[in-house]
Short mmCIF file of N, CA and C in Angstrom, two decimals:
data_model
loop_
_atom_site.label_atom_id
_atom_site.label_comp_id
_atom_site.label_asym_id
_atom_site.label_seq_id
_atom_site.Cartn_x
_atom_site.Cartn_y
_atom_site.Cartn_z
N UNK A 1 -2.50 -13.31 -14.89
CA UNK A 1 -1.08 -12.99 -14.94
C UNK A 1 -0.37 -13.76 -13.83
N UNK A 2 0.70 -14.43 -13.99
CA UNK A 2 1.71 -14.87 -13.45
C UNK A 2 3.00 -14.14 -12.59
N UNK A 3 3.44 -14.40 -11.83
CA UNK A 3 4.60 -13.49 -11.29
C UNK A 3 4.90 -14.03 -9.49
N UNK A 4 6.25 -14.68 -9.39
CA UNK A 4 6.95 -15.17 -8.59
C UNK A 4 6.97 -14.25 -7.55
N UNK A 5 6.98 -14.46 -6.02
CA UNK A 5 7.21 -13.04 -5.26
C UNK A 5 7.89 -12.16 -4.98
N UNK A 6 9.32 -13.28 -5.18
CA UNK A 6 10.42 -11.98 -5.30
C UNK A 6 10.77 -11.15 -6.64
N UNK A 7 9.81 -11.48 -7.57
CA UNK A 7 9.84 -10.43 -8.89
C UNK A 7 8.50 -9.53 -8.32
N UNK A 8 7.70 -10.05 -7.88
CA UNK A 8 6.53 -9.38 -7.07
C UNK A 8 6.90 -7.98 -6.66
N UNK A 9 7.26 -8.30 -5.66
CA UNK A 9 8.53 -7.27 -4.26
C UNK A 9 9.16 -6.89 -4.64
N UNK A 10 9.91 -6.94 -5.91
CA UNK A 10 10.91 -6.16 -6.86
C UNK A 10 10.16 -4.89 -7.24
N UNK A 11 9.05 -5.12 -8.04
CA UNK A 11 7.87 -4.14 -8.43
C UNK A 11 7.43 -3.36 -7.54
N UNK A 12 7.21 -3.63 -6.36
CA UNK A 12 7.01 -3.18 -5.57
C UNK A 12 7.89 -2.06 -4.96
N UNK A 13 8.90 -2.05 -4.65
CA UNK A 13 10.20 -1.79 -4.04
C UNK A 13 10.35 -0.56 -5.36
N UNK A 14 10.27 -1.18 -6.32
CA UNK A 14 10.56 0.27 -7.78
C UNK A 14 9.22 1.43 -7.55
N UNK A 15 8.35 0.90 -7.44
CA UNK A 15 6.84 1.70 -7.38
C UNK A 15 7.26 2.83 -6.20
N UNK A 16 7.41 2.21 -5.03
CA UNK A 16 7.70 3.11 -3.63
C UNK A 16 8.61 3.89 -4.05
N UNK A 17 10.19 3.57 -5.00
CA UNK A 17 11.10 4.75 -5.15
C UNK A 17 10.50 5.59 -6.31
N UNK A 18 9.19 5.22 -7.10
CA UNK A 18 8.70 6.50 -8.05
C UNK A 18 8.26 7.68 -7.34
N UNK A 19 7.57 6.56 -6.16
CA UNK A 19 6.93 8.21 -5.68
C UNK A 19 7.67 9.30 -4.92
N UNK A 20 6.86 10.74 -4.99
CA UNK A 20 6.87 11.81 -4.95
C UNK A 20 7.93 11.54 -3.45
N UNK A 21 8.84 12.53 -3.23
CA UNK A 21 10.09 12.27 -2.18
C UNK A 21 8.22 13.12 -0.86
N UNK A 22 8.18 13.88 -1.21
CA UNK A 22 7.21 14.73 -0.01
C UNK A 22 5.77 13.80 0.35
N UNK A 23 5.42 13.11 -0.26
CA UNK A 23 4.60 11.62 -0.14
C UNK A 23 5.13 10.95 0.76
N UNK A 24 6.50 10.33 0.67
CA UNK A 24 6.97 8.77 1.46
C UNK A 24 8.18 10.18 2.56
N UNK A 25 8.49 10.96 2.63
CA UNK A 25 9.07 11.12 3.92
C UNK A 25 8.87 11.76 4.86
N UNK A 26 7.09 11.60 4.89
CA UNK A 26 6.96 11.54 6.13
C UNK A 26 6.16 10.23 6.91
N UNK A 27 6.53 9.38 6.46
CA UNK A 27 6.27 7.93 6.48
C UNK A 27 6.91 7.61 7.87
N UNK A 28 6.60 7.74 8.90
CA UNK A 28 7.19 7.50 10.08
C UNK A 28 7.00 6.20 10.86
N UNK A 29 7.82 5.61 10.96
CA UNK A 29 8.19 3.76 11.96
C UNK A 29 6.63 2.74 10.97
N UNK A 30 7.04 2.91 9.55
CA UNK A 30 5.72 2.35 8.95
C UNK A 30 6.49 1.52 8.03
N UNK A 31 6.54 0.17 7.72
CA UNK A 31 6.73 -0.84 7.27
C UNK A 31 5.83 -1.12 6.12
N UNK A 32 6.52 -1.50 4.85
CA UNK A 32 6.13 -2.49 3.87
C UNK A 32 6.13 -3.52 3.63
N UNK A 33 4.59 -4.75 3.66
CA UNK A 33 4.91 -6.09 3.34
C UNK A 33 4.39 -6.16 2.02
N UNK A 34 4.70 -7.37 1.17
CA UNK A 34 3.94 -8.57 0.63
C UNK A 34 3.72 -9.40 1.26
N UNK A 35 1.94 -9.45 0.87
CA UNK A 35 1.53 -10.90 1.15
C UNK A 35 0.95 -11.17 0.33
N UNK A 36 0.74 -12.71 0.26
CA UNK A 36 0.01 -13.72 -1.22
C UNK A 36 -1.06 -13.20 -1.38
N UNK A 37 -1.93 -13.21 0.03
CA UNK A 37 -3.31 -13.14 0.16
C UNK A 37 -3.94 -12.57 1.35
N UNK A 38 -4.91 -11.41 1.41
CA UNK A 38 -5.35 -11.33 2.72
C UNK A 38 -5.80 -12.31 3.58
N UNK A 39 -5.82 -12.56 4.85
CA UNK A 39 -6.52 -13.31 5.71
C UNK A 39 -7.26 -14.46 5.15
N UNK A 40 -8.43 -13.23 4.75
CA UNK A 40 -9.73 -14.49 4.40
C UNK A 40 -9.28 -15.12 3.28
N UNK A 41 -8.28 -15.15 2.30
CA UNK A 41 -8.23 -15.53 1.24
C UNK A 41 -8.90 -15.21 0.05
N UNK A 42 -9.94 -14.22 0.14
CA UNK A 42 -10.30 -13.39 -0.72
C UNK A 42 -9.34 -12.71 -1.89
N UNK A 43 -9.47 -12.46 -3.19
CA UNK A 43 -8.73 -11.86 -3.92
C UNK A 43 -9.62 -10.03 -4.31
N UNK A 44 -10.12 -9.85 -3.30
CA UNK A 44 -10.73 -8.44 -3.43
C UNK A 44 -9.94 -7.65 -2.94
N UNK A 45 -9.09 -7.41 -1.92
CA UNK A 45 -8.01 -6.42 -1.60
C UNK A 45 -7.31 -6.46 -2.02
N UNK A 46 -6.65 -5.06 -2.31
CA UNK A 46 -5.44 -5.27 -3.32
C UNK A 46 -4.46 -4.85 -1.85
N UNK A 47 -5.00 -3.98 -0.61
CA UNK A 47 -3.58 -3.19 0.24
C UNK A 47 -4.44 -3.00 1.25
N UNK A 48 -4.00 -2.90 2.12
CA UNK A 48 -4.06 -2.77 3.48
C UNK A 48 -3.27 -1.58 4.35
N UNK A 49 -3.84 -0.94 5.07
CA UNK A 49 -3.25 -0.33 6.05
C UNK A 49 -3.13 -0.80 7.57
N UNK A 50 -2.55 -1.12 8.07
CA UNK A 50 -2.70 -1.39 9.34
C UNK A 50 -2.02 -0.68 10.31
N UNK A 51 -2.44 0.47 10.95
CA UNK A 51 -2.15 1.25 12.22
C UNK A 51 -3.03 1.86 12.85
N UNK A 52 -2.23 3.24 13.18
CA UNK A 52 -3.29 4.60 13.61
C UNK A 52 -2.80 5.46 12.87
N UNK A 53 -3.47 5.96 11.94
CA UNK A 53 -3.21 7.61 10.98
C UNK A 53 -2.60 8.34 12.03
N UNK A 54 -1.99 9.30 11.64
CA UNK A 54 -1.52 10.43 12.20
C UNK A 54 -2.73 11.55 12.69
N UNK A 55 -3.67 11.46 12.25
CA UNK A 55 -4.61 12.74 12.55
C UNK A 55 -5.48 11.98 14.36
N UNK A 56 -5.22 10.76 14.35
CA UNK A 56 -5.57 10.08 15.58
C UNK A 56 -4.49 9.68 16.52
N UNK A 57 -3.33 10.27 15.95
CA UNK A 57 -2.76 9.86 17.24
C UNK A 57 -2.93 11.12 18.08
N UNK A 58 -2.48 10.31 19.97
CA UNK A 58 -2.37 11.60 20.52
C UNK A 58 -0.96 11.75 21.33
N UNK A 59 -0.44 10.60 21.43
CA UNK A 59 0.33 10.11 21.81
C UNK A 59 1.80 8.76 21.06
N UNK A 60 2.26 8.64 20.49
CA UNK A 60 3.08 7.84 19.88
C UNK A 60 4.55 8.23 19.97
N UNK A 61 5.16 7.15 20.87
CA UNK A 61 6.58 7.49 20.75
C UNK A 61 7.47 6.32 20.72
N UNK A 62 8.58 5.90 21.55
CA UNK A 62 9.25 5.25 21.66
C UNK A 62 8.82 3.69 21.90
N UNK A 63 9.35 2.52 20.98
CA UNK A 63 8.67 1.31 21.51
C UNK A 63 7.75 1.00 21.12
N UNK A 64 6.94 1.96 20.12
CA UNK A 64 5.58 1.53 19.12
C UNK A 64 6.06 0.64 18.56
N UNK A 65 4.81 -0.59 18.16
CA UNK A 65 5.19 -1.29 17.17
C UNK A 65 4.93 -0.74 16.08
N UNK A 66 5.71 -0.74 14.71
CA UNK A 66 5.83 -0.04 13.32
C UNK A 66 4.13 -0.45 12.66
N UNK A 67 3.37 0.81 12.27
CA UNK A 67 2.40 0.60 11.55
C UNK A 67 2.49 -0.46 10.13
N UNK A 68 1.99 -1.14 9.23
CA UNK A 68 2.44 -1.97 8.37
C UNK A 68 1.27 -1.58 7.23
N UNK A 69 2.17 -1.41 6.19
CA UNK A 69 1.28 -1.23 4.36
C UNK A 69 1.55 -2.46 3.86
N UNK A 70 0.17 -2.79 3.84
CA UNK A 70 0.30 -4.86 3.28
C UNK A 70 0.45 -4.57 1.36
N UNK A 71 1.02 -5.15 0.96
CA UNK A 71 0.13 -5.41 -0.70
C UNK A 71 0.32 -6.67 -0.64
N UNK A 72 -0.61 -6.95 -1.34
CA UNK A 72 -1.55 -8.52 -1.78
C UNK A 72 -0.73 -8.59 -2.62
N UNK A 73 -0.29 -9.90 -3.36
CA UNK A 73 0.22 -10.03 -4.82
C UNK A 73 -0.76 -10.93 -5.44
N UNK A 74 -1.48 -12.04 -5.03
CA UNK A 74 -2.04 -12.75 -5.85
C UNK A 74 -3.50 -11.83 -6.01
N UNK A 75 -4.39 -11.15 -5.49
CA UNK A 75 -4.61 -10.04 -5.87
C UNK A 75 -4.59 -9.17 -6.94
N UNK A 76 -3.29 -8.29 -6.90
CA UNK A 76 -2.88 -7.55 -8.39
C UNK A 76 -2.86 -8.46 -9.26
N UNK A 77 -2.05 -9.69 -9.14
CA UNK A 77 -1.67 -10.59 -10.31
C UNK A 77 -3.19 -10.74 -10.83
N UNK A 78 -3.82 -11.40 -10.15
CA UNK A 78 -5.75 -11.24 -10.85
C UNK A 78 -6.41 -10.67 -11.45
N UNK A 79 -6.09 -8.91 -10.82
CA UNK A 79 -7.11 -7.71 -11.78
C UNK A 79 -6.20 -7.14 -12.44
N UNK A 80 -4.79 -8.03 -13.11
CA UNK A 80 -4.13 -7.25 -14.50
C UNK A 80 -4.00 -7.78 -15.27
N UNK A 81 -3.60 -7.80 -16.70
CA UNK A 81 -3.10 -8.87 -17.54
C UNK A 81 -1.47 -8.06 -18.28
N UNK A 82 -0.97 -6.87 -17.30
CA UNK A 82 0.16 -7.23 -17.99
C UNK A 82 1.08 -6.32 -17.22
N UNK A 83 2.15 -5.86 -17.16
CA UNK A 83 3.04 -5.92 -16.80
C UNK A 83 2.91 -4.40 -16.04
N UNK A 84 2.44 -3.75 -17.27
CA UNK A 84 2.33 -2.09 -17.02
C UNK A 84 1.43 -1.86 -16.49
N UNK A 85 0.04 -2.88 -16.69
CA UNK A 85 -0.92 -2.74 -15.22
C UNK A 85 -0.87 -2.63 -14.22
N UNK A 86 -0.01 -4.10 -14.31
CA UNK A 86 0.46 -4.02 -12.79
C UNK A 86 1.22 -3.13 -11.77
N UNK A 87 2.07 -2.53 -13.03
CA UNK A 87 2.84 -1.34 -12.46
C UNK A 87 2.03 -0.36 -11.45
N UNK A 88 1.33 0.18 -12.55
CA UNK A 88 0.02 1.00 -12.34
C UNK A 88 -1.21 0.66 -11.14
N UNK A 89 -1.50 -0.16 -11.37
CA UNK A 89 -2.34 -0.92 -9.90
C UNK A 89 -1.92 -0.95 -8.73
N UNK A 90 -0.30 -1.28 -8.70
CA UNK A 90 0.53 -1.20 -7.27
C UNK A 90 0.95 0.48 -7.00
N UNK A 91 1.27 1.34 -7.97
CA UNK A 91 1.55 2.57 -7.28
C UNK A 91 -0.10 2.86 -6.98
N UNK A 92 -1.21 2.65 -7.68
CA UNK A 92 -2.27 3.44 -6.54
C UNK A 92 -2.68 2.87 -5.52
N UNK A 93 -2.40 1.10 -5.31
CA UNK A 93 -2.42 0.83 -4.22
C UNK A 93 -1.74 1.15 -3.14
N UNK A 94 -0.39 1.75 -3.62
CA UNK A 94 0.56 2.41 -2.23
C UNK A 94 0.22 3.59 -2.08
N UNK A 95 0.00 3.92 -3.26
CA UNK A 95 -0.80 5.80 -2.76
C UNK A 95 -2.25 5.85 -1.91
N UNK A 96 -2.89 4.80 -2.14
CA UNK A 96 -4.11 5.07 -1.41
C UNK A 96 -3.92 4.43 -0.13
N UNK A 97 -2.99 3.46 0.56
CA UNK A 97 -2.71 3.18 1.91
C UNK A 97 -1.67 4.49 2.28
N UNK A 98 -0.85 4.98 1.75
CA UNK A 98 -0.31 6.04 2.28
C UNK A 98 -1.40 7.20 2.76
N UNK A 99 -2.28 7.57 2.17
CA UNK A 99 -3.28 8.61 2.19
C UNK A 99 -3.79 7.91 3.58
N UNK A 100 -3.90 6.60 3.68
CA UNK A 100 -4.61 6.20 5.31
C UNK A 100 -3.89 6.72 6.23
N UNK A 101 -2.20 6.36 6.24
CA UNK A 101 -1.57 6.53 6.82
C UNK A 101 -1.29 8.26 7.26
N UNK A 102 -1.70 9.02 6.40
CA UNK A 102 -2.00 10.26 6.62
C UNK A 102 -3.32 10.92 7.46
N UNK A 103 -4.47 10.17 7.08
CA UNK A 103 -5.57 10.26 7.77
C UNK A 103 -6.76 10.60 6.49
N UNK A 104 -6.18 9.79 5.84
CA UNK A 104 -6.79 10.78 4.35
C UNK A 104 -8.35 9.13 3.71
N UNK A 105 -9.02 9.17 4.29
CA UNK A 105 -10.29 7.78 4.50
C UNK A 105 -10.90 7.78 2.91
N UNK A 106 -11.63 6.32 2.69
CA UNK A 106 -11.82 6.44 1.31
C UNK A 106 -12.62 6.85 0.50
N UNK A 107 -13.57 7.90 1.29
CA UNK A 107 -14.69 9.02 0.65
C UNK A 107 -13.60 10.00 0.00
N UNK A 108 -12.58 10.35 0.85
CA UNK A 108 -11.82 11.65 0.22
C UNK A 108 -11.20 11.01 -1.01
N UNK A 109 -10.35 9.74 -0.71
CA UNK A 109 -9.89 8.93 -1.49
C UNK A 109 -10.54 9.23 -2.95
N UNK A 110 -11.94 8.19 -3.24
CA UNK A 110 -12.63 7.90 -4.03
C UNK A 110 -12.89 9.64 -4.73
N UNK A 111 -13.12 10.88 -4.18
CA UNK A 111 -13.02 12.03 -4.75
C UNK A 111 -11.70 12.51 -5.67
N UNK A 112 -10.91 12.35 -4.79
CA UNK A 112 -10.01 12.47 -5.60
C UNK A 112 -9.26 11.81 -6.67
N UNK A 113 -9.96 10.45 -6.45
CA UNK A 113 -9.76 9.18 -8.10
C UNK A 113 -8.63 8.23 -7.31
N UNK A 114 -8.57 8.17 -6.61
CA UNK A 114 -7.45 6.97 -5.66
C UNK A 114 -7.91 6.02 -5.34
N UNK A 115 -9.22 5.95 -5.48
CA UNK A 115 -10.10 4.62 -4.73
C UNK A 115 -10.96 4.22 -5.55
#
């Protein structure tokens, strides 16, 4: 599948306003990117979390730098072939980095069908 980034990030941007309002607000100083590709250039990640969960902080206040939820696009574009996949692939990829961002790791994940 094919798809430009700013139609990418469009999808993206719609997925985050589906979800559940009690899911995303308590989303605190946490940032959403696209990127093409992780690091290694691998097309095996679809999302990324990058911070400290909430169940580890002990301390966080003023002047943190903002935790960041990566999604891959060339990635999704790979393991879908169509439009509504993709849909579908990106909301559980934001649901299952949100669950990090909660403290929620991918044994619990994978139980509950998110991973």
């Amino acid at each position: 599948m094919e798809m430009d980034a700013v139609a990418f990030e469009a999808l993206v941007i719609d997925e985050l306003d589906r979800l559940p309002d009690d899911m995303v607000e308590g989303l605190e100083n946490v940032v959403f990117v696209v990127e093409d590709r992780p690091e290694d250039g691998s097309l095996d990640l679809l999302g990324l979390y990058d911070g400290l969960a909430l169940t580890e902080r002990t301390q966080y206040g003023m002047g943190e730098l903002p935790d960041r939820i990566i999604v891959f696009r060339e990635p999704h574009l790979a393991a879908c072939d169509s439009e509504d996949e993709l849909r579908d692939e990106i909301h559980t990829t934001l649901v299952h980095e949100i669950a990090h961002f909660y403290g929620i790791d991918d044994e619990q994940l994978h139980e509950l069908g998110w991973a």
